[in-house]
Every structure is written in structure tokens, then in C-alpha cells.
Coordinates of N, CA and C and ligand atoms in Angstrom, one line a residue:
X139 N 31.0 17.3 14.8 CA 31.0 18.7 14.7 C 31.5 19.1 13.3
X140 N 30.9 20.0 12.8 CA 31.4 20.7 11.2 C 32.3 21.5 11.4
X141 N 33.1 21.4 10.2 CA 34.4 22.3 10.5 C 34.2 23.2 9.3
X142 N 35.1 24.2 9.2 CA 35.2 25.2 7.9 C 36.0 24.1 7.2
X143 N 35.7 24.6 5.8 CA 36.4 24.1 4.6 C 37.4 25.0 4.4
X144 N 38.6 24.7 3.7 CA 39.5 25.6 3.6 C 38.7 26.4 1.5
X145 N 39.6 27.5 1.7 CA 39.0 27.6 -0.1 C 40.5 28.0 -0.8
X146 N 40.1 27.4 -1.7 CA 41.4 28.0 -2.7 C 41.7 29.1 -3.2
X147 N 42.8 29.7 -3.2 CA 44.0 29.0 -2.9 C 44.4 29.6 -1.2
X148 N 45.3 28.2 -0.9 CA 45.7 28.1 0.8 C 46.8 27.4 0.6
X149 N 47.8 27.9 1.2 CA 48.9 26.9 1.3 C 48.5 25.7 1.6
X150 N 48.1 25.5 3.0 CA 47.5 24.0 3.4 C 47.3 23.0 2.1
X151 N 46.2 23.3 1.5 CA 46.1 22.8 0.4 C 47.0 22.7 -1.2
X152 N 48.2 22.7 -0.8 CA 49.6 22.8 -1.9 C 50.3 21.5 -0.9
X153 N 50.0 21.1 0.6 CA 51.2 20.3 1.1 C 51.4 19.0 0.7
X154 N 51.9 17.9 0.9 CA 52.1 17.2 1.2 C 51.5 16.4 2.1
X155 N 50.7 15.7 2.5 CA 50.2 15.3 3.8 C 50.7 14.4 4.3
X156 N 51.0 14.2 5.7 CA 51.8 13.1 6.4 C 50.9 12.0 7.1
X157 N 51.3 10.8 6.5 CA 51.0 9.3 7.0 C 50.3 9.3 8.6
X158 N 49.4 8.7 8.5 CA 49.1 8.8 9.9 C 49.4 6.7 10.5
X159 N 50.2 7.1 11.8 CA 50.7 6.3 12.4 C 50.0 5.4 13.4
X160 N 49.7 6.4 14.3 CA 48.7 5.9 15.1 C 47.2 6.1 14.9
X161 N 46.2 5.7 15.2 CA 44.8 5.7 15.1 C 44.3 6.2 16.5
X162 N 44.6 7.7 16.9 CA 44.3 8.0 18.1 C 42.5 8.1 18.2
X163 N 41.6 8.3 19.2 CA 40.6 9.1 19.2 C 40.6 10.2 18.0
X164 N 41.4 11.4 18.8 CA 41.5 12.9 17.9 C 41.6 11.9 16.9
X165 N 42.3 11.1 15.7 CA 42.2 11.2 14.8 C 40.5 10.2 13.7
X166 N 40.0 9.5 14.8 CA 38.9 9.2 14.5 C 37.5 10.0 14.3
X167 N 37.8 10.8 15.5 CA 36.3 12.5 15.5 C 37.2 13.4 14.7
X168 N 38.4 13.0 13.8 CA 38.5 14.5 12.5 C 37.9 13.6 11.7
X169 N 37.6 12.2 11.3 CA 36.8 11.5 10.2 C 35.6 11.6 11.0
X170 N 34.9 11.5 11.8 CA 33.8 12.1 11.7 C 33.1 12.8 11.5
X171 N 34.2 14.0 12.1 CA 33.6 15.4 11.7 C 33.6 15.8 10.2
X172 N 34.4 14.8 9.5 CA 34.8 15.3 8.1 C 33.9 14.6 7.3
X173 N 33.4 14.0 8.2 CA 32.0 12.8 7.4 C 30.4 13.8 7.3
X174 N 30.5 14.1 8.6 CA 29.3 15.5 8.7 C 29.8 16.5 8.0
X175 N 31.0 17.2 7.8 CA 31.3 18.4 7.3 C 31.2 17.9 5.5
X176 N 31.5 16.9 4.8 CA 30.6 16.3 3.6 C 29.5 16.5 3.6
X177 N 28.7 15.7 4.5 CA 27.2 15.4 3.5 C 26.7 16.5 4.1
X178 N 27.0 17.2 4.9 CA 26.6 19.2 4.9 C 26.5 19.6 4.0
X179 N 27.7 19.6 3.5 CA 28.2 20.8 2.4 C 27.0 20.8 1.0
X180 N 26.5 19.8 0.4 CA 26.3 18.5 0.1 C 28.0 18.1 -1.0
X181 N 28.4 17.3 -0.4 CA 29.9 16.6 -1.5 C 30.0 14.9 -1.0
X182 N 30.6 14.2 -1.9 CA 30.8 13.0 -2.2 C 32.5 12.5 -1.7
X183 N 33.2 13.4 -1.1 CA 34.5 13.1 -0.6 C 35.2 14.5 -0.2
X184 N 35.7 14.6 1.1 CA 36.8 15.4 1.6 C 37.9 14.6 2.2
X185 N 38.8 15.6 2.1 CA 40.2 15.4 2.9 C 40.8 15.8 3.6
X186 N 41.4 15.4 4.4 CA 41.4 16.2 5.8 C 42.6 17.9 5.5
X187 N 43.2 17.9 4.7 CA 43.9 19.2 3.9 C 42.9 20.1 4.1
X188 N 41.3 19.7 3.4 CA 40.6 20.9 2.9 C 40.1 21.4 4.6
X189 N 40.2 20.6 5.7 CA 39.7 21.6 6.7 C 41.1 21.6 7.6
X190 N 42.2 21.1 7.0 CA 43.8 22.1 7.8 C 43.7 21.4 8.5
X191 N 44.0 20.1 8.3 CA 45.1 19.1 8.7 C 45.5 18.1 7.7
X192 N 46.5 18.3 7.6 CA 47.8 17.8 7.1 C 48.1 16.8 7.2
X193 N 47.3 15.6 7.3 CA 47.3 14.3 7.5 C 46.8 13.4 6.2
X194 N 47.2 12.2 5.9 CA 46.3 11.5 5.1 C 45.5 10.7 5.4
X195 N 44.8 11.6 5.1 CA 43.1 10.9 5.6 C 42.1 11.4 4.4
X196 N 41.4 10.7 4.4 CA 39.8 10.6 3.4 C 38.6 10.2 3.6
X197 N 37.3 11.0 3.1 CA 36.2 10.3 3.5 C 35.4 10.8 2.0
X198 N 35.0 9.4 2.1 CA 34.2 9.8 1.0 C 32.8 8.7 0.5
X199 N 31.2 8.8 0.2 CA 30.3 8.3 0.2 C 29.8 8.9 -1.5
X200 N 29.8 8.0 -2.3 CA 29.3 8.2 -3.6 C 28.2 7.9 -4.1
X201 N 27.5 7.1 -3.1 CA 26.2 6.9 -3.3 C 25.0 7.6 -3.8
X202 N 24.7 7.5 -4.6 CA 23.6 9.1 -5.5 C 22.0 8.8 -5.4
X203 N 21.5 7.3 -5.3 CA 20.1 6.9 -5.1 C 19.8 7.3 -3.6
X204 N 19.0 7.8 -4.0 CA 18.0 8.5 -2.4 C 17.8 7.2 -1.9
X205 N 17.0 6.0 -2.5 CA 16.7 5.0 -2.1 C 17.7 4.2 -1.4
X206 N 19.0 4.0 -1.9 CA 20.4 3.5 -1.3 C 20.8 3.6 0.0
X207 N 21.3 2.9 0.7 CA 21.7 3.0 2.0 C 23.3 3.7 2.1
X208 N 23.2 4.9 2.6 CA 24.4 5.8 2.4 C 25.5 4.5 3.0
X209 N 27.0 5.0 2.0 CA 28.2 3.9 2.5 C 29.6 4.9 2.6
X210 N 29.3 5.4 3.8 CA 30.4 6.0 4.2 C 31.8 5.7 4.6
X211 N 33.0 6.0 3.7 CA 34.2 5.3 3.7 C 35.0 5.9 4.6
X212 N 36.0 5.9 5.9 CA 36.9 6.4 5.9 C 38.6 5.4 5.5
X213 N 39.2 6.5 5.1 CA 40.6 6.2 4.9 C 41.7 7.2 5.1
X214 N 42.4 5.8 6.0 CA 43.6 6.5 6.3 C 44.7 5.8 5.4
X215 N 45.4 6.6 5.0 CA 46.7 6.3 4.6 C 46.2 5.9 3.0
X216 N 45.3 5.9 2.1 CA 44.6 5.1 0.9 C 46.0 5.8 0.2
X217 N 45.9 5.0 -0.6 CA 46.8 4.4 -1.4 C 46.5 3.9 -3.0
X218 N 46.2 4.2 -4.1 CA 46.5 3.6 -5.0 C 47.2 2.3 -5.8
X219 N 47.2 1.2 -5.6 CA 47.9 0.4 -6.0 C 48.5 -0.4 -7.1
X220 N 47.7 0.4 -8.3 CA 47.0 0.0 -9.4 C 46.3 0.3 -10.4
X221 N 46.5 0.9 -11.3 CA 45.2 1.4 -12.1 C 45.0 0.5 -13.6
X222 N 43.7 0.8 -14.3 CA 43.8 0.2 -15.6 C 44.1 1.6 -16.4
X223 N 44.3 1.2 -17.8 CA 44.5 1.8 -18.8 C 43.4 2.9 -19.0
X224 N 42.4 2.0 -19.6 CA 41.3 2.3 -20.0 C 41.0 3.8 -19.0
X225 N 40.5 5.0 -19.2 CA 39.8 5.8 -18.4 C 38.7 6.3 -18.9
X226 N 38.0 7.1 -17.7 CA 37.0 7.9 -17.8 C 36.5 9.2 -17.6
X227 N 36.2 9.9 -17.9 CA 36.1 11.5 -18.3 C 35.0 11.8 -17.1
X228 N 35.1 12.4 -16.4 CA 34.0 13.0 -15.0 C 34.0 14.5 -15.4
X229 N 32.9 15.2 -15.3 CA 33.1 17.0 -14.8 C 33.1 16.5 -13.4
X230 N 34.6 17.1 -13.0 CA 34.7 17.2 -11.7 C 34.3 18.1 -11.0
X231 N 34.1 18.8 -9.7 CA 34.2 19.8 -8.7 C 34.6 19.3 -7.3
X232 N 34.8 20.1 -6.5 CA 35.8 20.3 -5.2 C 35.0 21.2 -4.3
X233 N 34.8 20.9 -3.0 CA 34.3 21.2 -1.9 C 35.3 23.0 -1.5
X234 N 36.5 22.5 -2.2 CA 37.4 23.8 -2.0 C 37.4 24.4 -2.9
X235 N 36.7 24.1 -4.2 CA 36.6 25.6 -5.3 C 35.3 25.6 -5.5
X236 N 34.5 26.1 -4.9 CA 33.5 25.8 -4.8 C 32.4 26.8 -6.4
X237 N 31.8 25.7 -7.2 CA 30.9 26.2 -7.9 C 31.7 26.0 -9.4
X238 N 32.7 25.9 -9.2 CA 33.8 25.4 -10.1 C 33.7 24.3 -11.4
X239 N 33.2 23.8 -12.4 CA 33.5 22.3 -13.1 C 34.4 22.4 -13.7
X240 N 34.5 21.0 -14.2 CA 35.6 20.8 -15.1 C 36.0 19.4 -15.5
X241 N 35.7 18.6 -16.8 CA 36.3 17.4 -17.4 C 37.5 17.0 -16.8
X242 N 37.8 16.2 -16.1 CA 39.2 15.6 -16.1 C 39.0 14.3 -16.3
X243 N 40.0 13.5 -17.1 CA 40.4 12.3 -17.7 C 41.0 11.8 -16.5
X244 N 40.8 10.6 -15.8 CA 41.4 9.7 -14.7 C 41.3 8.1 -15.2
X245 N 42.3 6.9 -14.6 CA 42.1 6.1 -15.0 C 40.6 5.3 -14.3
X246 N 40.0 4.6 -14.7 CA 38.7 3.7 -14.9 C 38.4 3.0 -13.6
X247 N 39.1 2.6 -13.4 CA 39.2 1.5 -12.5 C 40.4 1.5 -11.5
X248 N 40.6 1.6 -10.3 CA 41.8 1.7 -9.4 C 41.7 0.8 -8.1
X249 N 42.8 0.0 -7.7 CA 42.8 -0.6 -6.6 C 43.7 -0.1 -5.3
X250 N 42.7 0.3 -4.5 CA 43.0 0.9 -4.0 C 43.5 0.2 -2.2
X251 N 44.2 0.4 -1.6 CA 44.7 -0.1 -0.1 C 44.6 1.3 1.0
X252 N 44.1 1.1 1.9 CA 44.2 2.0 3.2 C 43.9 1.5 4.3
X253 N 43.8 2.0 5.2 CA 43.4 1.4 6.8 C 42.4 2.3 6.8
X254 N 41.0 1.6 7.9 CA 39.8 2.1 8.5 C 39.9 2.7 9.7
X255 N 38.8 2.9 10.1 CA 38.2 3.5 10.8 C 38.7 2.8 12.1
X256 N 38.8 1.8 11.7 CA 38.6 0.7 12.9 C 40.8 0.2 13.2
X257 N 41.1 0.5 12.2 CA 42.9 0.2 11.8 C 43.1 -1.0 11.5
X258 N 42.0 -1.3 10.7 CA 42.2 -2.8 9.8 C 42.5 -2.5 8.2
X259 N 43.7 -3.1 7.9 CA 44.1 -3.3 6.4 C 42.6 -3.2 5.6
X260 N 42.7 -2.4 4.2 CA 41.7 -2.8 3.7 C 42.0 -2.2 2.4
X261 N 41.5 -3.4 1.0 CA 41.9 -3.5 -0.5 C 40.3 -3.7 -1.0
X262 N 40.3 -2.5 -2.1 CA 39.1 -2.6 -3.0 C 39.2 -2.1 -4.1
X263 N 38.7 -2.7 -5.2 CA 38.5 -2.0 -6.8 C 37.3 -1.0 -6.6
X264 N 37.9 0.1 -7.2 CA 37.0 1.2 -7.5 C 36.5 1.4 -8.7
X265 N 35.1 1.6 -9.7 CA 35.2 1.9 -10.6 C 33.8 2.8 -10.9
X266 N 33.9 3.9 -12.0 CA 32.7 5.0 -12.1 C 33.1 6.2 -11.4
X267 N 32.3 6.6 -10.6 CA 32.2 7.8 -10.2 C 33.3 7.7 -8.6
X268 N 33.2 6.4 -8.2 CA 34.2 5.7 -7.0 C 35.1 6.0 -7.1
X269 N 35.5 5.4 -8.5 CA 37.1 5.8 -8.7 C 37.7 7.2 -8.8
X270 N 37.1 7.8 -9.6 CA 37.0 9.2 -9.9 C 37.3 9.8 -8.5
X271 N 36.2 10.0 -7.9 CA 36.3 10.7 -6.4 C 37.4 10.1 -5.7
X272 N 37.7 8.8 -5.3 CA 38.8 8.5 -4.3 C 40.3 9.1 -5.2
X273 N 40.5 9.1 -6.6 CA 41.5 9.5 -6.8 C 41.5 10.9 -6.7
X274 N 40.3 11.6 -6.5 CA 40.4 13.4 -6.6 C 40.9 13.3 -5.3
X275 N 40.5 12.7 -4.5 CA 40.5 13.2 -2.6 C 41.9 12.7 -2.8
X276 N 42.5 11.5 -3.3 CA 43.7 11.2 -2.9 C 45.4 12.1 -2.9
X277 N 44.5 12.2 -4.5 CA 45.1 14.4 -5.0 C 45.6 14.5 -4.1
X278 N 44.5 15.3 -3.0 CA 44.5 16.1 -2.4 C 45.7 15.6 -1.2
X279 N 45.9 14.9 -1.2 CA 46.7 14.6 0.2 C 48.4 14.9 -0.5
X280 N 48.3 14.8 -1.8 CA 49.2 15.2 -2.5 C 49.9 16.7 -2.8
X281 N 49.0 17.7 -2.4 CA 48.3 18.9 -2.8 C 48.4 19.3 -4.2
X282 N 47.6 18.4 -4.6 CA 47.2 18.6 -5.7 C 45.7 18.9 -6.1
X283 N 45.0 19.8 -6.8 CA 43.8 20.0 -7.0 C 43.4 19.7 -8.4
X284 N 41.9 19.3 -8.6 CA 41.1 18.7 -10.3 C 41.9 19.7 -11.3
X285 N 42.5 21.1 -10.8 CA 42.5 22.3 -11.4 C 43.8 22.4 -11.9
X286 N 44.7 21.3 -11.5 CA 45.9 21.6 -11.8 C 46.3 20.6 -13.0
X287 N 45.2 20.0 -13.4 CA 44.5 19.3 -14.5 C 44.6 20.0 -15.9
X288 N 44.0 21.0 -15.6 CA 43.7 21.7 -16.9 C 44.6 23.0 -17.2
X289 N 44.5 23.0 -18.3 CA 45.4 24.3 -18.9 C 45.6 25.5 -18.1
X290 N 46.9 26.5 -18.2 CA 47.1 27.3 -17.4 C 46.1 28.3 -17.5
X291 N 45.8 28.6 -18.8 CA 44.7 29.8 -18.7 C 43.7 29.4 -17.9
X292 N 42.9 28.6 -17.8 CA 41.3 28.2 -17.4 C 42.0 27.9 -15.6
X293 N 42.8 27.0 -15.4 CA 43.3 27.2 -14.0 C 43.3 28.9 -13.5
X294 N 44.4 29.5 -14.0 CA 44.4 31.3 -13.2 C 42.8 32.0 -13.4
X295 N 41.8 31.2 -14.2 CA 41.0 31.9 -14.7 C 39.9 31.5 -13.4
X296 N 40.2 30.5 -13.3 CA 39.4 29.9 -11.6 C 39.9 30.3 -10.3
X297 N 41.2 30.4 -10.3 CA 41.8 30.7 -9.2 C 41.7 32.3 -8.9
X298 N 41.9 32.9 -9.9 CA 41.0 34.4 -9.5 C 39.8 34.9 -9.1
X299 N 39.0 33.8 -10.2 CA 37.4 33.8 -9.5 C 37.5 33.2 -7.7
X300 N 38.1 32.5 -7.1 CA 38.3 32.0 -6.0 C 39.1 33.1 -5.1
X301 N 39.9 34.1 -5.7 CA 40.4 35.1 -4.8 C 39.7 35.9 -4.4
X302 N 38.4 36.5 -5.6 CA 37.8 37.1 -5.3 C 36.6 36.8 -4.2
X303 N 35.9 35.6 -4.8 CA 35.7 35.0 -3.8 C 35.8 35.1 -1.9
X304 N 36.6 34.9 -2.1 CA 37.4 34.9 -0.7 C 37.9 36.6 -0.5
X305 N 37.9 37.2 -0.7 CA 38.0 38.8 -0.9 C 36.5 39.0 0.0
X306 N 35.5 38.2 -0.9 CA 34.2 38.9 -0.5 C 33.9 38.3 0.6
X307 N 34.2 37.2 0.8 CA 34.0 36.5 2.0 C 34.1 36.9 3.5
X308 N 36.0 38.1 2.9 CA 36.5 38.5 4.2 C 35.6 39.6 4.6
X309 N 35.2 40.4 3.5 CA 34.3 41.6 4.0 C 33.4 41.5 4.7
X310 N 32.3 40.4 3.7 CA 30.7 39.9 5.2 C 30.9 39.6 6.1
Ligands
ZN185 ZN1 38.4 18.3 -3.8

């Protein structure tokens, strides 16, 4: 089932998200749903913040060849464990500011640890557009957004365009 996306700015998306303990059902169909509510949208990673819950959770599929067999990740609890020095420059955007770019500098390469789908341990090097994405989503569990990245002017300069936004939204 698709869920709404939250849009910026939302409290939800400023919290903190809390560790998930157990691997209930309910918490397996919000990764599903959040796996359909992706490749809807069309986006390369959500977290469970952007549709208002407050858990650390992630899903994200980076695969860009039509030809490729889609590799849809979920993670709970992911974790950074590691990064290299070296980084790389992405125009990022966000499922929650939607229409938004913007250059952010992240490191290159990240090793990353979470539990699956399934609640098995699981460690992998990220690197390119992988890395990029699992550290934006990971942000997010932080509530932190691409946006809080860049300078104050060009942040309030988005985040207005996003009020308004959502202004017009409430009217239709
Ligand atoms: Zn995002």
C-alpha cells in the first residue's frame, strides 16, 4: 500500500528516530509499503520519517539501467561504520522537497551495518551514487535533511518555496 510522503517542513522530519527492536509483521509491510511508495514516487531511497514514523528504517534501490534487475534494500537500524576520506559531489534531491537540487559533498565510500528484512546482521561497502543515497536516507533518521547542507540563504530560500507549496496543496 502507498502511503503519503510527508513535505517539508514537518516536525516528524527534524526527530530523531528510534531503533527498532523487534522485527514485528507491522514493521515489515511499513518496508514494503515504503518500497512501493519509492519506486511510485519515482525516488532511489525513503525513510520511514518521510511518511511519519519515527523509526529507523530505510529503503533504498539505486539501480538506474532499465536493463538491470531492480535491488531493493531494506534497513533497519543501518548504521555507518566508516567512511573514507576521499568524497564525492552528487546534486542531490529528496522525495520530501520535492523538485528541489542541490550539490552536496559526502564521503565516497561508506561501510555500512544494519539488519534486513529478514533480521539478519548485514555489512556492505557503498560507493557512487549508493553511498550518496544511503547516507541521505540515513540523515534522515537523524532529522536531518540534503538542505541543512547548504548555506542559510538558499536553505530559507527552499524552505519557503516548500511552504508555499504546501499552502497550495492545502487549498486543492
Ligand atoms: Zn530525502
Amino acid at each position: 500500500m502507498k502511503r503519503p510522503i510527508l513535505i517539508h517542513p514537518d516536525p516528524r522530519l527534524k526527530k530523531v528516530c528510534t531503533p527498532v527492536s523487534d522485527l514485528s509483521d507491522d514493521l515489515r509491510q511499513l518496508a514494503d509499503d515504503m518500497l512501493e511508495t519509492m519506486y511510485d514516487a519515482p525516488g532511489i531511497g525513503l525513510a520511514a520519517p518521510q511518511v511519519g514514523v519515527t523509526r529507523r528504517l530505510i529503503v533504498l534501490d539505486c539501480v538506474k539501467d532499465e536493463g538491470e534487475a531492480p535491488r531493493p534494500l531494506v534497513m533497519f537500524n543501518p548504521d555507518v561504520v566508516a567512511s573514507s576520506d576521499e568524497t564525492n559531489t552528487y546534486e542531490e534531491g529528496c522525495l520530501s522537497i520535492p523538485d528541489q537540487y542541490a550539490e552536496v559533498t559526502r564521503p565516497k565510500l561508506v561501510d555500512v551495518r544494519w539488519i534486513d528484512r529478514n533480521g539478519n546482521e548485514q555489512n556492505e561497502t557503498f560507493d557512487g551514487l549508493w553511498a550518496t543515497c544511503v547516507q541521505h536516507e540515513i540523515d534522515h533518521l537523524n532529522g536531518k535533511l540534503f538542505i541543512d547542507y547548504l548555506g542559510a540563504m538558499r536553505r530559507q530560500m527552499i524552505t519557503r518555496r516548500m511552504q508555499k507549496l504546501k499552502r497550495e496543496q492545502a487549498r486543492a
